CSV table of C-alpha atoms in Angstrom, one decimal:
chain,number,residue,atom,x,y,z
A,1,MET,CA,0.0,0.1,0.1
A,2,VAL,CA,2.7,2.4,0.7
A,3,VAL,CA,4.6,1.6,-2.7
A,4,LEU,CA,1.3,2.6,-4.3
A,5,TRP,CA,0.6,5.5,-2.2
A,6,ALA,CA,4.3,7.0,-2.9
A,7,GLY,CA,3.7,6.4,-6.6
A,8,SER,CA,0.3,8.1,-6.7
A,9,SER,CA,-0.5,11.6,-7.7
A,10,ALA,CA,-1.3,12.3,-3.9
A,11,ALA,CA,2.4,12.3,-3.0
A,12,GLY,CA,3.6,15.6,-1.6
A,13,PRO,CA,6.9,17.5,-1.4
A,14,TRP,CA,9.5,16.5,1.1
A,15,ARG,CA,9.0,18.2,4.4
A,16,GLY,CA,10.2,18.9,7.8
A,17,TYR,CA,8.9,18.9,11.2
A,18,ALA,CA,9.6,20.5,14.5
A,19,SER,CA,7.2,20.4,17.5
A,20,VAL,CA,7.3,21.1,21.5
A,21,THR,CA,4.6,19.5,23.2
A,22,THR,CA,3.6,19.4,27.0
A,23,GLY,CA,0.7,17.4,28.9
A,24,ALA,CA,0.1,14.8,31.1
A,25,ILE,CA,1.3,11.0,31.8
A,26,LEU,CA,-1.2,8.7,33.3
A,27,ASP,CA,-0.5,5.5,35.2
A,28,HIS,CA,-4.0,3.5,34.6
A,29,THR,CA,-2.4,-0.1,35.0
A,30,SER,CA,-0.5,-0.5,38.5
A,31,GLY,CA,-1.3,0.2,42.3
A,32,LEU,CA,0.9,3.3,42.3
A,33,ARG,CA,-1.7,5.5,40.1
A,34,ALA,CA,1.1,7.9,39.1
A,35,ARG,CA,-0.2,11.1,37.3
A,36,GLY,CA,2.4,14.0,36.4
A,37,GLY,CA,3.7,16.3,33.6
A,38,ALA,CA,5.5,15.6,30.6
A,39,LEU,CA,7.4,17.7,28.0
A,40,GLN,CA,8.4,16.2,24.7
A,41,ALA,CA,10.3,17.7,21.5
A,42,TYR,CA,10.4,16.1,18.1
A,43,VAL,CA,12.3,17.1,14.9
A,44,GLY,CA,11.9,15.0,11.8
A,45,GLY,CA,12.0,15.0,8.0
A,46,GLU,CA,9.2,13.4,5.8
A,47,THR,CA,9.1,11.7,2.5
A,48,PRO,CA,6.8,12.7,-0.2
A,49,PHE,CA,4.4,9.9,0.6
A,50,GLY,CA,3.8,10.8,4.3
A,51,LEU,CA,6.6,8.3,6.1
A,52,SER,CA,8.6,10.6,8.4
A,53,LEU,CA,11.5,9.7,10.8
A,54,GLY,CA,12.6,11.9,13.6
A,55,LEU,CA,14.4,12.5,16.6
A,56,VAL,CA,12.1,12.7,19.7
A,57,GLY,CA,12.9,13.4,23.5
A,58,GLU,CA,10.8,13.5,26.6
A,59,GLY,CA,10.9,14.3,30.1
A,60,VAL,CA,8.5,13.1,32.7
A,61,GLN,CA,7.8,14.0,36.4
A,62,THR,CA,5.0,12.0,38.0
A,63,TRP,CA,3.7,11.2,41.5
A,64,GLY,CA,1.6,8.1,42.7
A,65,ALA,CA,0.3,6.7,45.9
A,66,LYS,CA,1.9,7.2,49.3
A,67,PHE,CA,3.8,4.6,51.2
A,68,SER,CA,4.6,5.1,54.8
A,69,GLY,CA,4.0,8.7,54.3
A,70,GLN,CA,6.5,9.2,51.3
A,71,GLN,CA,4.9,9.6,47.9
A,72,ALA,CA,6.1,7.3,45.1
A,73,GLU,CA,7.7,8.7,42.0
A,74,LEU,CA,7.8,7.2,38.4
A,75,ASP,CA,10.2,9.7,36.6
A,76,TYR,CA,12.1,9.3,33.1
A,77,LEU,CA,14.0,11.0,30.4
A,78,SER,CA,14.2,9.4,26.9
A,79,LEU,CA,15.9,10.1,23.5
A,80,GLY,CA,15.1,8.0,20.8
A,81,LEU,CA,13.8,7.8,17.0
A,82,GLU,CA,10.3,7.9,15.9
A,83,LEU,CA,8.6,6.8,12.8
A,84,ARG,CA,5.4,8.5,11.6
A,85,LEU,CA,3.0,7.9,9.0
A,86,ARG,CA,0.9,10.9,8.2
A,87,PHE,CA,-2.6,10.8,6.2
A,88,LEU,CA,-4.4,13.5,4.4
A,89,ARG,CA,-1.5,15.7,4.2
A,90,GLU,CA,-2.9,18.3,2.0
A,91,GLY,CA,-5.8,19.0,4.2
A,92,GLY,CA,-6.0,21.3,7.3
A,93,VAL,CA,-6.0,18.5,9.6
A,94,ASN,CA,-3.5,15.7,9.4
A,95,PRO,CA,-3.9,12.5,11.5
A,96,TRP,CA,-0.9,10.4,12.1
A,97,VAL,CA,0.4,6.9,13.7
A,98,GLY,CA,3.9,6.7,15.3
A,99,LEU,CA,6.2,4.2,16.6
A,100,ARG,CA,8.7,5.3,18.8
A,101,VAL,CA,12.1,3.3,20.1
A,102,SER,CA,14.5,5.2,22.6
A,103,GLN,CA,16.8,4.8,25.2
A,104,SER,CA,15.3,5.8,28.6
A,105,ARG,CA,17.1,6.7,31.9
A,106,SER,CA,14.5,6.2,35.1
A,107,THR,CA,15.0,7.6,38.4
A,108,PRO,CA,11.7,6.1,40.2
A,109,LEU,CA,11.2,6.1,44.0
A,110,ALA,CA,9.0,3.5,44.5
A,111,PHE,CA,8.5,-0.1,45.6
A,112,PRO,CA,9.4,-0.6,49.2
A,113,THR,CA,10.0,-3.7,51.0
A,114,ASP,CA,7.8,-4.6,54.1
A,115,GLY,CA,8.8,-1.9,56.6
A,116,GLU,CA,11.2,0.0,54.6
A,117,ASP,CA,11.0,3.7,53.1
A,118,LEU,CA,10.6,4.4,49.3
A,119,ARG,CA,14.1,4.4,47.8
A,120,ARG,CA,15.7,6.1,44.7
A,121,MET,CA,16.7,3.8,41.8
A,122,LEU,CA,18.5,4.4,38.6
A,123,HIS,CA,17.8,2.1,35.5
A,124,ALA,CA,18.5,2.6,32.1
A,125,GLY,CA,17.1,0.6,28.9
A,126,LEU,CA,15.2,0.6,25.7
A,127,SER,CA,11.7,1.7,25.7
A,128,THR,CA,9.1,1.9,23.1
A,129,ALA,CA,5.7,3.7,22.5
A,130,LEU,CA,2.6,3.3,20.0
A,131,ARG,CA,1.4,6.9,19.2
A,132,LEU,CA,-1.5,8.5,17.6
A,133,GLY,CA,-1.6,11.9,16.7
A,134,VAL,CA,-3.2,14.9,14.8
A,135,ASP,CA,-1.8,18.2,13.5
A,136,ALA,CA,-4.2,20.9,12.7
A,137,TRP,CA,-2.6,24.0,10.5
A,138,PHE,CA,-3.3,27.3,10.7
A,139,GLY,CA,-1.4,28.4,7.7
A,140,GLU,CA,1.3,26.6,5.5
A,141,HIS,CA,3.9,26.4,8.5
A,142,LEU,CA,2.1,26.8,11.8
A,143,GLY,CA,0.2,24.3,13.6
A,144,LEU,CA,-0.9,22.4,16.8
A,145,THR,CA,-0.2,18.8,17.5
A,146,ALA,CA,-2.3,16.6,19.9
A,147,SER,CA,-1.2,13.1,20.6
A,148,THR,CA,-1.6,10.2,22.8
A,149,ALA,CA,0.8,7.2,23.3
A,150,TRP,CA,1.1,3.8,25.3
A,151,GLN,CA,4.6,3.7,26.4
A,152,TRP,CA,6.3,0.6,27.6
A,153,CYS,CA,9.6,0.3,29.8
A,154,ASP,CA,10.2,4.2,30.1
A,155,VAL,CA,10.4,3.5,33.7
A,156,ARG,CA,12.1,0.4,35.2
A,157,VAL,CA,12.3,-0.5,39.0
A,158,ASP,CA,13.5,-3.1,41.5
A,159,ASP,CA,10.7,-5.2,42.2
A,160,PRO,CA,10.9,-6.8,45.6
A,161,THR,CA,7.9,-9.0,45.1
A,162,THR,CA,9.6,-11.0,42.1
A,163,GLY,CA,13.3,-10.0,42.9
A,164,ALA,CA,14.0,-8.7,39.3
A,165,ALA,CA,16.0,-5.9,39.0
A,166,GLY,CA,15.2,-3.2,36.3
A,167,ALA,CA,11.8,-4.9,35.5
A,168,CYS,CA,9.6,-2.9,33.1
A,169,THR,CA,6.8,-1.2,35.1
A,170,ASN,CA,3.4,-1.3,33.5
A,171,PRO,CA,2.6,1.0,30.6
A,172,LEU,CA,2.2,4.5,30.9
A,173,HIS,CA,-0.3,6.6,28.8
A,174,SER,CA,0.5,10.0,27.8
A,175,LEU,CA,-1.6,12.8,26.4
A,176,LEU,CA,0.2,15.7,24.9
A,177,ILE,CA,-0.4,19.0,22.9
A,178,GLY,CA,1.8,21.8,21.6
A,179,PRO,CA,3.0,23.9,18.7
A,180,THR,CA,4.3,22.6,15.4
A,181,LEU,CA,6.3,23.9,12.8
A,182,ARG,CA,6.4,22.6,9.0
A,183,PHE,CA,9.0,23.8,6.7
C-alpha cells in the first residue's frame, strides 16, 4: 500500500517538522496510580508519501500513591527515534500514527519492601511507544499537534515481590499538545 501511495499523484513534497508538546502522563495499570507532567520535543523529515523519521526527546515527572508517608515517583528521560505515517497531508488536519524506540533513563522512587522507606533507583534501558496524533494547521507552516501514546519500559524498577532488577513497569499513557512548525 505504501508503494502505491508513494507513486500516486497524491504524493506531496519533502517536508520537515519540529514540535514541542506538553501534557500529562497517566498510570492506569499499576497500584501506584502515578500522574504528572511531560515535555516532549520532536524534529523530523518526511518523504513525499507521508512517512517520516525523527528524533524525539521526552522528560516526565510523576507522583503516585503514598507508602509509609512518602509519595512514589515514576520519573524518566528518553531520547530516541520515531517513525510516523501521516494521512490526508494536503488538508488542514493531518492524522498520524507513530512508533517510538528510545533509550530511557528512569529514576523512580518506588516499591519499598516490608517496613522500609521508598528508595531512589536508577535504571536505563530500551523503551517503546505506540503513538496516535493529529496536526491541525493554521497556515502553511504553523500548526498545533495533539497526541496520545501507550509507552512501555520508560520506567524500570527493582521489584521486591519478584526480585527482578530493572523490570519494566506497567505501560504509561501520555496525552500531549503543543505547537508544530512545518518547513
